[in-house]
Amino acid sequence: MSVVDTMQNAYILIEDDIVKDIGSMQSVPDRADHILDAKGGSLLPSWCDSHTHIVYAHGREGEYVDRLRGISYEEIARNGGGILNSAAKLQNRSEDELYKSAKARLDEVIQYGTGAIEIKSGYGLTLESELKMLKVIRRLKETSAATIKSTFLGAHAIPLLYRENRSAYIDIIINDMIPQVASEGLADYCDVFCDKGFYTVEETDKILKAAAKYGLKAKIHANELAISGGVQVGIANQAISVDHLEAIGQEEIDLLKSSNTIPTVLPSCSFFLNIHYAPARKMIDEGLGIAIATDYNPGSSPSGNIPLLMAFACNNMRLLPSEAFNGVTINGAYAMELGDSHGSIAVGKKANLIITKPIPSLDYMVYAFGSQHIDKVILNGVVV
Ligand code: NIG
Ligand code: FE
């Protein structure tokens, strides 16, 4: 996790949207159609943010203030706030309105250096609204320079209407939502919030198995609020990643070590909810590779700023800047099955790059947190 190969005084040749060659300036090709001078800055791969919820109708700053006054996130959720609050508001928003606000968020995070991003549904919680969210994500895929993966998260919360009859809602997810989402090709993955007060292990297993029948692989929310069995059920269903892991024990760490599932930690969620951080230091020390993502959403992490996220990961999880860097680049790429094309600067990979202002080192970039170190962002070979 801590190895970052670097070159000094180098060139990189881009053709169309692909890196064609990398070398020392001593052997720079004598001509190119267009030359971009990094002017003493560093060239980094753009960030790969493998877990976000950027399609939403409203900010929830009222709940934030309630939490500052002492009401807990779980209490707010139990009282119909939280995800259900977002779902109620989203139902009255048109696809166009949702697209515009999500596109603005996406454009903002691109300027922070994000080049590939996963986006979830999950604030719809009805067939119609879940499809509406996924169609917004499809439009973002069509119109943004960022590479986007889409995740169906119908099992984000139990709608109020089904509190006393949760199996009826799960039947809708399995019999109506998943088949329709799959037949319209609207999602790459299926997610479930497997945690205390949300979906049980048995419910999660049922939903993931139904999704797998339609070719939707699992990427799940697990162990944010409690040791929930989420890691186990994710691994058993060959999840690409299990995300959150604020509440994780040795048993889960051992299981992750012998699986292909990528543990993904979300430090800005811990920062913002003022909860325990996932034990990322211990996980890395035990030999696990981890991805780090923003979880950008209106309730638990209203920020998609990866440079700031790296500062949280280093300061509060005690990661080295190089470890945080690998977590938000190559490992984030693998957590979206984009490891062959994204997440590092290599010949044959997508020309998704960040040019920084002159900085002495990667360590400095994380150390001087909150400053804007990014000068330019290049996606698909073009400055955006
Ligand atoms: O990843 N934990 C579940 N879902 C989101 C938060 C959703 C919300 O509060 O709106 C998360 O933290
Ligand atoms: Fe999330």
CSV table of N, CA and C in Angstrom, one decimal, residues 174 178 188-192 194 200-222 228-242 255-256 258-262 337:
chain,number,residue,atom,x,y,z
A,174,ILE,N,-37.0,-7.4,-5.3
A,174,ILE,CA,-36.6,-8.6,-6.0
A,174,ILE,C,-37.4,-8.8,-7.3
A,178,ILE,N,-35.3,-5.1,-9.5
A,178,ILE,CA,-34.1,-5.7,-10.1
A,178,ILE,C,-34.3,-6.1,-11.6
A,188,ASP,N,-24.6,-1.3,-13.0
A,188,ASP,CA,-23.5,-2.2,-13.0
A,188,ASP,C,-23.5,-3.1,-11.8
A,189,TYR,N,-23.9,-2.5,-10.7
A,189,TYR,CA,-23.8,-3.3,-9.4
A,189,TYR,C,-25.1,-3.2,-8.6
A,190,CYS,N,-25.2,-4.0,-7.6
A,190,CYS,CA,-26.4,-3.9,-6.6
A,190,CYS,C,-25.8,-3.8,-5.2
A,191,ASP,N,-26.3,-2.8,-4.5
A,191,ASP,CA,-25.9,-2.5,-3.1
A,191,ASP,C,-27.0,-2.8,-2.2
A,192,VAL,N,-26.7,-3.1,-0.9
A,192,VAL,CA,-27.7,-3.2,0.2
A,192,VAL,C,-27.0,-2.6,1.4
A,194,CYS,N,-26.5,-3.2,4.7
A,194,CYS,CA,-26.7,-4.3,5.6
A,194,CYS,C,-26.1,-3.9,7.0
A,200,THR,N,-31.2,-6.9,7.3
A,200,THR,CA,-30.5,-8.0,8.0
A,200,THR,C,-29.6,-8.8,7.0
A,201,VAL,N,-28.8,-9.7,7.6
A,201,VAL,CA,-28.0,-10.5,6.8
A,201,VAL,C,-28.8,-11.4,5.8
A,202,GLU,N,-29.9,-11.9,6.3
A,202,GLU,CA,-30.8,-12.8,5.5
A,202,GLU,C,-31.4,-12.0,4.4
A,203,GLU,N,-31.9,-10.8,4.7
A,203,GLU,CA,-32.5,-10.0,3.6
A,203,GLU,C,-31.5,-9.6,2.6
A,204,THR,N,-30.3,-9.3,3.1
A,204,THR,CA,-29.2,-8.9,2.1
A,204,THR,C,-28.8,-10.0,1.2
A,205,ASP,N,-28.7,-11.2,1.8
A,205,ASP,CA,-28.4,-12.4,1.0
A,205,ASP,C,-29.4,-12.7,-0.1
A,206,LYS,N,-30.6,-12.5,0.3
A,206,LYS,CA,-31.7,-12.8,-0.7
A,206,LYS,C,-31.7,-11.8,-1.8
A,207,ILE,N,-31.5,-10.5,-1.5
A,207,ILE,CA,-31.4,-9.5,-2.5
A,207,ILE,C,-30.2,-9.6,-3.4
A,208,LEU,N,-29.1,-9.9,-2.8
A,208,LEU,CA,-27.8,-10.1,-3.7
A,208,LEU,C,-27.9,-11.3,-4.6
A,209,LYS,N,-28.5,-12.3,-4.1
A,209,LYS,CA,-28.7,-13.5,-5.0
A,209,LYS,C,-29.6,-13.2,-6.1
A,210,ALA,N,-30.7,-12.5,-5.8
A,210,ALA,CA,-31.6,-12.1,-6.9
A,210,ALA,C,-30.9,-11.3,-7.9
A,211,ALA,N,-30.1,-10.3,-7.4
A,211,ALA,CA,-29.4,-9.4,-8.4
A,211,ALA,C,-28.4,-10.2,-9.2
A,212,ALA,N,-27.7,-11.1,-8.6
A,212,ALA,CA,-26.7,-11.9,-9.3
A,212,ALA,C,-27.3,-12.7,-10.5
A,213,LYS,N,-28.5,-13.1,-10.3
A,213,LYS,CA,-29.2,-13.8,-11.4
A,213,LYS,C,-29.4,-12.9,-12.7
A,214,TYR,N,-29.4,-11.6,-12.4
A,214,TYR,CA,-29.5,-10.7,-13.5
A,214,TYR,C,-28.1,-10.1,-13.9
A,215,GLY,N,-27.1,-10.6,-13.4
A,215,GLY,CA,-25.7,-10.2,-13.7
A,215,GLY,C,-25.3,-8.9,-13.0
A,216,LEU,N,-26.0,-8.6,-11.9
A,216,LEU,CA,-25.6,-7.4,-11.1
A,216,LEU,C,-24.7,-7.9,-10.0
A,217,LYS,N,-23.4,-7.5,-10.0
A,217,LYS,CA,-22.5,-7.9,-8.9
A,217,LYS,C,-22.7,-7.0,-7.7
A,218,ALA,N,-22.3,-7.5,-6.5
A,218,ALA,CA,-22.5,-6.9,-5.3
A,218,ALA,C,-21.4,-5.9,-4.9
A,219,LYS,N,-21.8,-4.7,-4.3
A,219,LYS,CA,-20.9,-3.8,-3.7
A,219,LYS,C,-21.8,-3.3,-2.5
A,220,ILE,N,-21.4,-3.6,-1.3
A,220,ILE,CA,-22.4,-3.3,-0.2
A,220,ILE,C,-21.9,-2.4,0.9
A,221,HIS,N,-22.9,-1.8,1.5
A,221,HIS,CA,-22.7,-1.0,2.8
A,221,HIS,C,-22.7,-2.0,3.9
A,222,ALA,N,-21.6,-2.1,4.7
A,222,ALA,CA,-21.6,-3.1,5.8
A,222,ALA,C,-20.8,-2.5,7.0
A,228,SER,N,-22.3,-6.3,11.8
A,228,SER,CA,-23.6,-6.7,11.4
A,228,SER,C,-23.7,-8.0,10.6
A,229,GLY,N,-22.5,-8.6,10.3
A,229,GLY,CA,-22.5,-9.8,9.5
A,229,GLY,C,-22.4,-9.4,8.0
A,230,GLY,N,-22.4,-8.1,7.8
A,230,GLY,CA,-22.4,-7.6,6.4
A,230,GLY,C,-21.1,-8.0,5.6
A,231,VAL,N,-20.0,-8.0,6.3
A,231,VAL,CA,-18.7,-8.5,5.6
A,231,VAL,C,-18.9,-9.9,5.2
A,232,GLN,N,-19.4,-10.8,6.1
A,232,GLN,CA,-19.5,-12.2,5.7
A,232,GLN,C,-20.5,-12.4,4.6
A,233,VAL,N,-21.6,-11.7,4.6
A,233,VAL,CA,-22.6,-12.0,3.5
A,233,VAL,C,-22.1,-11.3,2.2
A,234,GLY,N,-21.3,-10.3,2.3
A,234,GLY,CA,-20.7,-9.7,1.1
A,234,GLY,C,-19.7,-10.7,0.4
A,235,ILE,N,-18.8,-11.2,1.3
A,235,ILE,CA,-17.8,-12.1,0.8
A,235,ILE,C,-18.5,-13.4,0.2
A,236,ALA,N,-19.5,-13.9,0.9
A,236,ALA,CA,-20.2,-15.1,0.4
A,236,ALA,C,-20.9,-14.9,-0.9
A,237,ASN,N,-21.2,-13.6,-1.2
A,237,ASN,CA,-21.8,-13.3,-2.5
A,237,ASN,C,-20.8,-12.7,-3.5
A,238,GLN,N,-19.5,-13.0,-3.3
A,238,GLN,CA,-18.5,-12.5,-4.1
A,238,GLN,C,-18.6,-11.0,-4.4
A,239,ALA,N,-18.9,-10.2,-3.4
A,239,ALA,CA,-19.0,-8.7,-3.6
A,239,ALA,C,-17.6,-8.2,-4.1
A,240,ILE,N,-17.7,-7.2,-5.0
A,240,ILE,CA,-16.5,-6.5,-5.5
A,240,ILE,C,-15.9,-5.8,-4.3
A,241,SER,N,-16.8,-5.2,-3.5
A,241,SER,CA,-16.2,-4.5,-2.3
A,241,SER,C,-17.2,-4.5,-1.2
A,242,VAL,N,-16.8,-4.4,0.1
A,242,VAL,CA,-17.6,-4.1,1.2
A,242,VAL,C,-17.1,-2.8,1.8
A,255,LEU,N,-11.3,-12.9,7.4
A,255,LEU,CA,-12.1,-13.4,6.2
A,255,LEU,C,-11.8,-12.6,4.9
A,256,LEU,N,-11.6,-11.3,5.1
A,256,LEU,CA,-11.3,-10.4,4.0
A,256,LEU,C,-9.9,-10.8,3.4
A,258,SER,N,-8.7,-13.6,3.1
A,258,SER,CA,-8.7,-14.8,2.2
A,258,SER,C,-9.8,-14.7,1.1
A,259,SER,N,-10.2,-13.4,0.8
A,259,SER,CA,-11.2,-13.2,-0.2
A,259,SER,C,-10.7,-12.3,-1.3
A,260,ASN,N,-11.4,-12.1,-2.4
A,260,ASN,CA,-11.1,-11.1,-3.4
A,260,ASN,C,-11.9,-9.8,-3.2
A,261,THR,N,-12.7,-9.8,-2.2
A,261,THR,CA,-13.5,-8.6,-1.9
A,261,THR,C,-12.6,-7.5,-1.3
A,262,ILE,N,-12.8,-6.3,-1.9
A,262,ILE,CA,-12.0,-5.1,-1.5
A,262,ILE,C,-12.6,-4.4,-0.3
A,337,GLU,N,-13.9,-2.2,-10.7
A,337,GLU,CA,-13.5,-3.0,-11.8
A,337,GLU,C,-12.9,-2.2,-13.0
